[in-house]
Structure formats: structure tokens, C-alpha cells
PDB file of C-alpha atoms in Angstrom:
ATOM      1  CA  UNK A   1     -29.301  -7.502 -13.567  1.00 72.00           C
ATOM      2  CA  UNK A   2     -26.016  -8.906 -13.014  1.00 81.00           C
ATOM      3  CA  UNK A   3     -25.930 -11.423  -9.955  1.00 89.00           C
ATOM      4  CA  UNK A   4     -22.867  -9.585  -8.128  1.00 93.00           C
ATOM      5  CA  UNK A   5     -22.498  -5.783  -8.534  1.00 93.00           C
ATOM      6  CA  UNK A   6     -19.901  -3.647  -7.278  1.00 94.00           C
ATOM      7  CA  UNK A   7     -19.306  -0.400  -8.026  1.00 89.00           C
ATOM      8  CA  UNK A   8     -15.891  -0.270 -10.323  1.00 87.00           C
ATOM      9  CA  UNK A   9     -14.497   2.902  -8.918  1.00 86.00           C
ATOM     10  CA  UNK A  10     -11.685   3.954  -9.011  1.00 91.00           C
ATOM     11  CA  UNK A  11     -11.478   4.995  -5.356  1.00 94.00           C
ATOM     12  CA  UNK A  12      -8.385   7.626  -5.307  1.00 95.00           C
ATOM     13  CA  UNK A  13      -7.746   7.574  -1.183  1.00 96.00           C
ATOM     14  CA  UNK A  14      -4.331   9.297   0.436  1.00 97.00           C
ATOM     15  CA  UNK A  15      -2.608   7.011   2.635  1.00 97.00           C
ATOM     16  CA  UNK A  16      -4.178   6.564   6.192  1.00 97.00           C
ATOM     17  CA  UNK A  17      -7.445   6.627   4.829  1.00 97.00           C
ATOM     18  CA  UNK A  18     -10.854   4.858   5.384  1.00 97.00           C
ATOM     19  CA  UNK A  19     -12.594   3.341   2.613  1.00 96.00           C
ATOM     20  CA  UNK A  20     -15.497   1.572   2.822  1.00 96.00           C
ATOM     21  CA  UNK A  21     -16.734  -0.733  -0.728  1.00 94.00           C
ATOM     22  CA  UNK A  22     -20.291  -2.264  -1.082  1.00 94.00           C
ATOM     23  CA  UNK A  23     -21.584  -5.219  -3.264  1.00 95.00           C
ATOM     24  CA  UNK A  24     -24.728  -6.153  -4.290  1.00 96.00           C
ATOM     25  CA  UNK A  25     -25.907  -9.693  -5.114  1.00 95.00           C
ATOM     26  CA  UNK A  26     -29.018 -11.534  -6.743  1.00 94.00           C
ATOM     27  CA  UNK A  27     -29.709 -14.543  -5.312  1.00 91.00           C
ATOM     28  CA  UNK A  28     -31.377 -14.849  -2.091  1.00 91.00           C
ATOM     29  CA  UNK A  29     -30.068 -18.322  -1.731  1.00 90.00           C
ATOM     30  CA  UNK A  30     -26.366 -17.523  -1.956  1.00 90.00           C
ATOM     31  CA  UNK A  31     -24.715 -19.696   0.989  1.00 87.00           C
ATOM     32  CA  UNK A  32     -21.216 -18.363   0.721  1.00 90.00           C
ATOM     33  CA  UNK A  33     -19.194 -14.638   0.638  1.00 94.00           C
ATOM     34  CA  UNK A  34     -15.827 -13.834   0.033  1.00 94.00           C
ATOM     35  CA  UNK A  35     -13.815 -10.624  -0.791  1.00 96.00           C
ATOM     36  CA  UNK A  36     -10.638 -11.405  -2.773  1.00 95.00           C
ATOM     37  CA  UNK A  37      -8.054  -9.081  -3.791  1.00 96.00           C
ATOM     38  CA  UNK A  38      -6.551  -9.085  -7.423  1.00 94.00           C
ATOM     39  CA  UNK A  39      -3.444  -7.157  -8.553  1.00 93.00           C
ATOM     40  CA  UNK A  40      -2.671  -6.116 -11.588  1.00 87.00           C
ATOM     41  CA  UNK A  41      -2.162  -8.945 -14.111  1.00 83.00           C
ATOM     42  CA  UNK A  42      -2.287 -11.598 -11.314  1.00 89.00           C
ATOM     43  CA  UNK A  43      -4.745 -14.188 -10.007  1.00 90.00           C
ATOM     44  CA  UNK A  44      -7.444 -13.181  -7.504  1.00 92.00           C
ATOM     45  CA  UNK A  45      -6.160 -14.342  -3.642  1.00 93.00           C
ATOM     46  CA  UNK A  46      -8.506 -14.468  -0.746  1.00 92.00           C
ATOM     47  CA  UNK A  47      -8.982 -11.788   1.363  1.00 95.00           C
ATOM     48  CA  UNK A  48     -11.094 -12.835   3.787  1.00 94.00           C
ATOM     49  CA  UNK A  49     -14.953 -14.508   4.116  1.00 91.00           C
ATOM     50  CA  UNK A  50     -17.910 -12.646   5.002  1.00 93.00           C
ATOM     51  CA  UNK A  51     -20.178 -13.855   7.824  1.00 84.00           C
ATOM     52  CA  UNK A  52     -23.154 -12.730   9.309  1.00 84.00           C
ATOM     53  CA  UNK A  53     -22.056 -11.722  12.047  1.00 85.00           C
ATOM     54  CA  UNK A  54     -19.321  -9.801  10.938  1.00 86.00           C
ATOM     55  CA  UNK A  55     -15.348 -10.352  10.648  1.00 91.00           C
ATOM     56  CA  UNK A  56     -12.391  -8.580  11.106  1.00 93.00           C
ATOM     57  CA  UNK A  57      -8.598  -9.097  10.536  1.00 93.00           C
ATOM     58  CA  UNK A  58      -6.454  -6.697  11.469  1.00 95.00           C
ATOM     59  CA  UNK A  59      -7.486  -3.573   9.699  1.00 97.00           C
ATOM     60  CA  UNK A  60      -9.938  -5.099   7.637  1.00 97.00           C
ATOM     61  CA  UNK A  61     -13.715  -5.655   8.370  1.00 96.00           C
ATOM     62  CA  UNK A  62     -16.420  -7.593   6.315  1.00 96.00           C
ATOM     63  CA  UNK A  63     -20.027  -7.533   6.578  1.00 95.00           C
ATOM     64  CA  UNK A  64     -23.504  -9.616   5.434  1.00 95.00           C
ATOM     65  CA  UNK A  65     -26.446  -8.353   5.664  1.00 93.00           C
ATOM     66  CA  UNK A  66     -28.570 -11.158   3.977  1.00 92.00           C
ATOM     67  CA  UNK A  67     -31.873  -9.555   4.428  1.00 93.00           C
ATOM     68  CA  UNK A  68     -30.652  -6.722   2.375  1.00 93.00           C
ATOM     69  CA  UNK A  69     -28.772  -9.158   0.148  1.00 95.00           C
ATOM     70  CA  UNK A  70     -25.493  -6.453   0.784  1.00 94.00           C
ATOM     71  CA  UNK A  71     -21.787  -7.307   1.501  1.00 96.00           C
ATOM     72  CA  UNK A  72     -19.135  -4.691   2.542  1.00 96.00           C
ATOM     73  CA  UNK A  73     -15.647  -4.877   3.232  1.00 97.00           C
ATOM     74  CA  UNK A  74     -13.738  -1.777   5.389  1.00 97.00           C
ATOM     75  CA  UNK A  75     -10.233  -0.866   4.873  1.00 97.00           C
ATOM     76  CA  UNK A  76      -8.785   0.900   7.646  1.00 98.00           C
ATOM     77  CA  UNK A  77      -5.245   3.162   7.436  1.00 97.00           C
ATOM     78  CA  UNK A  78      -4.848   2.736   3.946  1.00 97.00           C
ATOM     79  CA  UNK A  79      -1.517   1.588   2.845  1.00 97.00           C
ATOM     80  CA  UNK A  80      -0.115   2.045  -0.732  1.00 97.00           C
ATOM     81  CA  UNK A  81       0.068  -1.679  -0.719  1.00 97.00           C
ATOM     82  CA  UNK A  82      -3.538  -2.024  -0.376  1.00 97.00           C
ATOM     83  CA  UNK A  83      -3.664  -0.614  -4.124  1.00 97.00           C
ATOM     84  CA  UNK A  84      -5.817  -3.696  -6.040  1.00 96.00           C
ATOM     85  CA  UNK A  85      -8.805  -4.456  -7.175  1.00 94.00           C
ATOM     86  CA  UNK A  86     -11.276  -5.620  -4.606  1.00 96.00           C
ATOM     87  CA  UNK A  87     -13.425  -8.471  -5.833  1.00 95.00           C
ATOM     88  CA  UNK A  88     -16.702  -9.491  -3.964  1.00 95.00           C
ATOM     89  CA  UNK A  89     -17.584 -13.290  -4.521  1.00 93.00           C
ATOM     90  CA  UNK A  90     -20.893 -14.966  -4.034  1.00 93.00           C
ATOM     91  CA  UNK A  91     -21.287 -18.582  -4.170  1.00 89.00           C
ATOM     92  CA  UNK A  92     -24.223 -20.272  -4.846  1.00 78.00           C
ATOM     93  CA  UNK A  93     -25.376 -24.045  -6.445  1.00 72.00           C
ATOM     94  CA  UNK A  94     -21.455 -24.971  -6.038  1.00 74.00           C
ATOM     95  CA  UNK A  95     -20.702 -21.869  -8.210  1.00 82.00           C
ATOM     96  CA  UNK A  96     -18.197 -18.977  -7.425  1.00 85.00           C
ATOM     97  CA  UNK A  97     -19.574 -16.039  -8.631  1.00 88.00           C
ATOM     98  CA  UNK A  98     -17.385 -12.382  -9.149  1.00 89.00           C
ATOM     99  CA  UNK A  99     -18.553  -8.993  -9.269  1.00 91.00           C
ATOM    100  CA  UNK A 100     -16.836  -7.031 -11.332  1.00 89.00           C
ATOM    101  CA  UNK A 101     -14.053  -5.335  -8.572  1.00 92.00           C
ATOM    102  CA  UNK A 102     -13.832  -2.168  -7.249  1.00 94.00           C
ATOM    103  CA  UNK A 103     -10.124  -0.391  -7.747  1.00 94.00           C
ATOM    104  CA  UNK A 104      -8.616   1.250  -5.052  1.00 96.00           C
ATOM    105  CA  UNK A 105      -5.428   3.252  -5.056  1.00 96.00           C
ATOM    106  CA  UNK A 106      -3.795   4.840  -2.390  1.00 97.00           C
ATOM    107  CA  UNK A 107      -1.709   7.383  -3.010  1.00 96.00           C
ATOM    108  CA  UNK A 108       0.988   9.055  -0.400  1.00 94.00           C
TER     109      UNK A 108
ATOM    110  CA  UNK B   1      -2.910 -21.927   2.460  1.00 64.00           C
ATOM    111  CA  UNK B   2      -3.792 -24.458  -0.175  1.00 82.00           C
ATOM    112  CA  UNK B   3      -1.812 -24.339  -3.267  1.00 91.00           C
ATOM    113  CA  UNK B   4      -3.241 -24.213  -6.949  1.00 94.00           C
ATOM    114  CA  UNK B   5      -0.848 -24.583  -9.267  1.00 96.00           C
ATOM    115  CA  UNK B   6      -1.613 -23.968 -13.014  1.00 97.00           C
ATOM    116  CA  UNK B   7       0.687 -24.241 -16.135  1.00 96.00           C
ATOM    117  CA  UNK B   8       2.044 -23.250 -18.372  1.00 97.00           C
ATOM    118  CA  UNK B   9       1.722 -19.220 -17.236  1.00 96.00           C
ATOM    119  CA  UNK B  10       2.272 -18.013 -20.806  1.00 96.00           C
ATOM    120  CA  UNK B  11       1.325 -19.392 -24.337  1.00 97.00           C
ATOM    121  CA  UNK B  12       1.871 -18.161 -27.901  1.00 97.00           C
ATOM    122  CA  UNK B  13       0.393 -20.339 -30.515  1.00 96.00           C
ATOM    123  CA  UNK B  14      -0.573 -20.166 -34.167  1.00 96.00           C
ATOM    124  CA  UNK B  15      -4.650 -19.943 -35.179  1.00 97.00           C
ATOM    125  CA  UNK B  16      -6.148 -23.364 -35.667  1.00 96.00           C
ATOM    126  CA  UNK B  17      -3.728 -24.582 -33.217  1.00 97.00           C
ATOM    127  CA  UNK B  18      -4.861 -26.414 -29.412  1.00 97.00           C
ATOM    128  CA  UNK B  19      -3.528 -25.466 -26.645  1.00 97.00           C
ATOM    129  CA  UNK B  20      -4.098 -27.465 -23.037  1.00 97.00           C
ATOM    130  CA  UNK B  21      -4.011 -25.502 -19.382  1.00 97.00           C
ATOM    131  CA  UNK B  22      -2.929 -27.623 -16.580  1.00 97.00           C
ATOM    132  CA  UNK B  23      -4.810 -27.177 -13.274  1.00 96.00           C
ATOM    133  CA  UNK B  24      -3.723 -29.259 -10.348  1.00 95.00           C
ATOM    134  CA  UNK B  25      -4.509 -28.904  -6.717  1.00 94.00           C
ATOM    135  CA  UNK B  26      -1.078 -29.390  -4.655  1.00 94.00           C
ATOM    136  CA  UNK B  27      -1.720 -29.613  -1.248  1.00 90.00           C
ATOM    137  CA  UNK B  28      -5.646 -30.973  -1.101  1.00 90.00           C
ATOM    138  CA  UNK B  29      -8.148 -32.621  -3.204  1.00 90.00           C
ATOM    139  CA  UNK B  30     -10.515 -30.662  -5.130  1.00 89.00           C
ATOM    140  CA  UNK B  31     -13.786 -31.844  -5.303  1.00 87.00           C
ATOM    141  CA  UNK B  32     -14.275 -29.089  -7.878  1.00 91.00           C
ATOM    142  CA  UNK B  33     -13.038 -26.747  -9.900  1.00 93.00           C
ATOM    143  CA  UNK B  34     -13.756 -23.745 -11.652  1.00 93.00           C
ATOM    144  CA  UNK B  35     -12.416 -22.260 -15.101  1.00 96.00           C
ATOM    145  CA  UNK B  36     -12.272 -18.525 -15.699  1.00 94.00           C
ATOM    146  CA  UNK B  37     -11.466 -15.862 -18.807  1.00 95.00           C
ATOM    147  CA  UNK B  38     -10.733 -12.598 -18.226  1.00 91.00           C
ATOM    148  CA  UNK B  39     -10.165  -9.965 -20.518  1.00 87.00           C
ATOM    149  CA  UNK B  40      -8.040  -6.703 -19.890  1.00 83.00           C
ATOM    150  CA  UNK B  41      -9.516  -4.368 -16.610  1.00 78.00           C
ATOM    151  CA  UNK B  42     -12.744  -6.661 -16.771  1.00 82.00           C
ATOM    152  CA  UNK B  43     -14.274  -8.871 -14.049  1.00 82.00           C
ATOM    153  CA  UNK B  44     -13.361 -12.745 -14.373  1.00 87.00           C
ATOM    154  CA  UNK B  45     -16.016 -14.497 -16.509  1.00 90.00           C
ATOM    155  CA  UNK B  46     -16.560 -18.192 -15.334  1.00 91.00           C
ATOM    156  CA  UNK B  47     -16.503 -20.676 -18.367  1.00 94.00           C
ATOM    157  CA  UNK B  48     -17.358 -23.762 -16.819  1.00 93.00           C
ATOM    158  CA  UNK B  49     -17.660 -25.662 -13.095  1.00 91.00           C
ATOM    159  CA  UNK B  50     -16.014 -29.352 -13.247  1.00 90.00           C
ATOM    160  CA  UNK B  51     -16.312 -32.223 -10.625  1.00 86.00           C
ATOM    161  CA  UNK B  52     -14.006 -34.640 -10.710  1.00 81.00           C
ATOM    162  CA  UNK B  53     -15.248 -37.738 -12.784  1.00 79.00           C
ATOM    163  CA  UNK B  54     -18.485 -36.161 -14.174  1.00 82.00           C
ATOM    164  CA  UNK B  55     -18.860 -33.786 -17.185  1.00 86.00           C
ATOM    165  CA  UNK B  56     -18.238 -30.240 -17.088  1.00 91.00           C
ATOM    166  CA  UNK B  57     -21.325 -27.884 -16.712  1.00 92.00           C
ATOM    167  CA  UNK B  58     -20.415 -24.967 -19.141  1.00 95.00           C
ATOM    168  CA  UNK B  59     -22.013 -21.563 -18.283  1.00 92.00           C
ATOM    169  CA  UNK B  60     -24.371 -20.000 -21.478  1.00 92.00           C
ATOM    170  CA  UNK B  61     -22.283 -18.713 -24.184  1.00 93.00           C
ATOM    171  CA  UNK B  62     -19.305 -20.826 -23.513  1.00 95.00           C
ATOM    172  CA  UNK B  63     -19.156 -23.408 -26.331  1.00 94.00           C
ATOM    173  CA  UNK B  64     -18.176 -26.862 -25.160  1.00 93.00           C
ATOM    174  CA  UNK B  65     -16.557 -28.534 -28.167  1.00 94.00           C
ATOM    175  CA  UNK B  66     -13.982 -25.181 -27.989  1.00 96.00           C
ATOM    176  CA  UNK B  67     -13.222 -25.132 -24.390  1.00 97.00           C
ATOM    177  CA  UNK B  68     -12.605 -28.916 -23.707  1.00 96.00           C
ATOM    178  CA  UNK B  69     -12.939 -29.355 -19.791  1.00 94.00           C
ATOM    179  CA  UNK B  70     -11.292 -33.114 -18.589  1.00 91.00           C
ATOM    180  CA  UNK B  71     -11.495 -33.264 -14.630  1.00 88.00           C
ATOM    181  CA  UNK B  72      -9.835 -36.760 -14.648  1.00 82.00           C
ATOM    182  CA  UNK B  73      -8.370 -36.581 -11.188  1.00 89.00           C
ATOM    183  CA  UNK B  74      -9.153 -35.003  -7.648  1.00 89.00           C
ATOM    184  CA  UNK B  75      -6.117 -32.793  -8.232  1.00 92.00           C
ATOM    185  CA  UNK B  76      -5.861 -32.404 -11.763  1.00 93.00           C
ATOM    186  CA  UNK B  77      -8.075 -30.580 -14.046  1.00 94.00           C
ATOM    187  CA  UNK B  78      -7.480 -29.586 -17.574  1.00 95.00           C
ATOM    188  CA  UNK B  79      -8.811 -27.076 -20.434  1.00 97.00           C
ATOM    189  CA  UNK B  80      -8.203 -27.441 -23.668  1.00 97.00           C
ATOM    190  CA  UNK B  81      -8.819 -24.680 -26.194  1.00 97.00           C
ATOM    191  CA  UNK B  82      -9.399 -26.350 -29.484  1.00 97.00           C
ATOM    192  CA  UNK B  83      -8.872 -24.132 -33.048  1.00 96.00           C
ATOM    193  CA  UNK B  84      -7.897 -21.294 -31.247  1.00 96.00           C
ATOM    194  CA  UNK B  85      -8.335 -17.926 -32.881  1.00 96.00           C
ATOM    195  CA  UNK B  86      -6.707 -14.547 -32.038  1.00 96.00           C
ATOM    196  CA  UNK B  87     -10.028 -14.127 -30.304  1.00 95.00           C
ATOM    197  CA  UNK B  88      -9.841 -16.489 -28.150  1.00 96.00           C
ATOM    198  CA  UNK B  89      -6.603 -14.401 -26.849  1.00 96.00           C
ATOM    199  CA  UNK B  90      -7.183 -14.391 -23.354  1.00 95.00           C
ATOM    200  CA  UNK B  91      -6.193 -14.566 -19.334  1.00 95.00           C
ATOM    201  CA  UNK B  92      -7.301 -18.136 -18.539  1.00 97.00           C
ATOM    202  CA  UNK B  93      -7.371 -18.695 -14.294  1.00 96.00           C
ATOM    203  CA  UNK B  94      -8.642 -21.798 -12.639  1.00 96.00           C
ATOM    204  CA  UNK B  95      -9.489 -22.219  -9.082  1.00 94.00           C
ATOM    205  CA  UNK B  96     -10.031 -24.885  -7.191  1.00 93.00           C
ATOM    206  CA  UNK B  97     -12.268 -25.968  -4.199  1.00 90.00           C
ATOM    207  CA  UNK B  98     -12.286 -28.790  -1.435  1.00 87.00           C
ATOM    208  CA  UNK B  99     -15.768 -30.077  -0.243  1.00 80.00           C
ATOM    209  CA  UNK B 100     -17.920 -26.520   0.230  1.00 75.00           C
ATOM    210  CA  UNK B 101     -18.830 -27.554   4.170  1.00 77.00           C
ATOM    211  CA  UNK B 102     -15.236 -28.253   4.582  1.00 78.00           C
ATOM    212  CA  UNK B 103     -13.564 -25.013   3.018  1.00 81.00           C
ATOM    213  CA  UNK B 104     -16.167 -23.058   1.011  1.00 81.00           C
ATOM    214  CA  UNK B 105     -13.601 -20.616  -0.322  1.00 86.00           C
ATOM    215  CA  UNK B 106     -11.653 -21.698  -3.486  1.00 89.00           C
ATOM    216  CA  UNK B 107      -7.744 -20.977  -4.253  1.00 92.00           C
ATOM    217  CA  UNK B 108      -6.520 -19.487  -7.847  1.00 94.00           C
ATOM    218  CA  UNK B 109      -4.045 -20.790  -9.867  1.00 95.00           C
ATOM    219  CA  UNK B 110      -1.676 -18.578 -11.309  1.00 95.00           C
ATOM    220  CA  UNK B 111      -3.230 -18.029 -14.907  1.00 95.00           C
ATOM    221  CA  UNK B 112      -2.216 -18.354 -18.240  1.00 97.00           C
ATOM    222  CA  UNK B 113      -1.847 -16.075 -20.623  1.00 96.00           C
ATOM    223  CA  UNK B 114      -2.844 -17.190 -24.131  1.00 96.00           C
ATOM    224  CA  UNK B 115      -1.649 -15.100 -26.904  1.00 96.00           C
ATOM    225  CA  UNK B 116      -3.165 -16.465 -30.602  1.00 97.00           C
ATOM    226  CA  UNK B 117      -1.635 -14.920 -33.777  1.00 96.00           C
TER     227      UNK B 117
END
């Protein structure tokens, strides 16, 4: 089992949308969660962390729910700029582990 | 933000050849840092984790004496990829981290391409 899974997608949404992506992960001891956005052929930038009690900024919002060992992230009013891949990150012993990334495209 | 900055961005060399990624932290110290492969639409793989002044602890698979990891400096880390083969052809990324209580997230550099023919 890998120790971060995401579903890959793609998720096709129209513009204005609500998506919602989940991610999975391994180790109960994790410490740390981020969601980090990647575009095409670039390097991953950070998105946001992930706490327990739940973040939001502006019209996205992240979730933990460490009993379930679950992370999701919720983009509101999809914009075609939101179009990326969506990487959940765990972080545990000093390591940064990636899921694999869910793709999202918004169309218009 | 903090500011990784990694070099060169793009690399063509001949098999057999080494070739040496830059890593360096601008605008804070990084206590660690991280070295990453990925290949075309998959996730990124981590190579190795490096602290600055100890050895490198490679992840299973990744073959040391290939991927030379030298974290000499609290801003400066560096990965060397020895006898590279068109295999090796990858997108190299490093990121880099400040203490984990201070900042747990870690910043990207911009990757490097490595082309091997």
C-alpha cells in the first residue's frame, strides 16, 4: 500500500464549479499535511497546510481527520487557472512524502 | 515566501558523463533538504533526505554511489549524478526545509531537466 494515495483523476469541472479531492495516508504517526499545487512541467508550490481543525483561504478549504487517517482539500468557483495537479503531502520522520496528484481541469 | 533556488534548469550531457544540481536556500537556512525524480505525468519520487553536515539517507532503490548527495552548507545542497545513462533522463527537483517546529512545510526549487544521450 502506498503511504499517500490520491485518486489521479482527471477531474473535468466547468468553471464555477465545486470540487472536492481526498487523500489517503499510511502512517498513523504522520505530524505534518500539506496540499501543493504543480503545473505542468513546473515545481510543486504550496498551497496551503492542513490542520485539524480545518483551514481555509479564500476559496479554498483543507481538512484532517487523523482518526480516519484522511485529508481533503475543497475548491470553490472553479477558475480555469485552478487547472494543475493537486498534490497531497504527508510528512513524517523529517520526510516529505507525495501522493501521486489528482488533475483537475476546468474548462469554460 | 522562502526562496529555493536550483541550477542549472536544463542539462544535456553525453552517457558516462557527471552532471552536478545546485540546490541553495536564498532567503533561510535549511536544516534539510530533500531530492526528488520525477518522470513524465508521475508523482515525484524522493531519492534521498540530507541534513546539513551528516550523510545523506537514500530511500530503497536509490543507489548512493550514482546519486552523490553533498549537503556541505545550511543553504547549499548538491546532487551529483555520476555515469549518467539515457536512463537516468529525468526531472530532478529539490526542496528545502527550515527547522520542522519552525516552518514544517518545505519550498521547491525550480528543477532540472536532465536529458542523457
Amino acid at each position: 500500500r502506498k503511504e499517500v494515495e490520491q485518486d489521479p483523476g482527471p477531474f473535468n469541472v466547468p468553471e464555477g464549479a465545486t470540487v472536492a479531492f481526498n487523500c489517503t495516508y499510511s502512517n498513523s504517526a504522520s505530524q505534518s499535511f500539506f496540499w501543493y499545487r504543480q503545473d505542468c512541467r513546473k515545481e510543486p508550490k504550496l498551497l496551503m497546510s492542513v490542520y485539524s481543525s480545518g483551514n481555509e483561504d479564500g476559496r479554498f478549504t483543507a481538512q484532517l481527520n487523523r482518526a480516519s487517517q484522511y485529508i481533503s482539500l475543497l475548491i470553490r468557483d472553479s477558475k480555469l487557472s485552478d487547472s494543475a495537479t493537486y498534490l497531497c503531502v504527508v510528512s513524517n520522520t523529517g520526510k516529505l512524502i507525495f501522493g501521486q496528484g489528482t488533475t483537475l481541469q476546468v474548462k469554460p | 515566501g522562502a526562496v529555493v533556488s536550483q541550477h542549472p534548469s536544463r542539462v544535456i550531457c553525453k552517457s558516462g558523463t557527471s552532471v552536478k544540481i545546485e540546490c541553495r536556500s536564498l532567503d533561510f537556512q535549511a536544516t534539510t533538504m530533500f531530492w526528488y525524480r520525477q518522470f513524465p505525468k508521475k508523482s515525484l519520487m524522493l531519492m534521498a533526505t540530507s541534513n546539513e553536515g551528516s550523510k545523506a539517507t537514500y530511500e530503497q532503490g536509490v543507489e548512493k554511489d550514482k546519486f552523490l548527495i553533498n549537503h556541505a552548507s545550511l543553504t547549499l545542497s548538491t546532487l551529483t549524478v555520476t555515469s549518467a545513462h539515457p536512463e537516468d533522463s529525468s526531472f530532478y527537483i529539490c526542496s528545502a526545509r527550515d527547522h520542522p517546529l519552525l516552518r514544517p512545510e518545505a519550498f521547491f526549487g525550480q528543477g532540472t531537466r536532465l536529458t542523457v544521450v
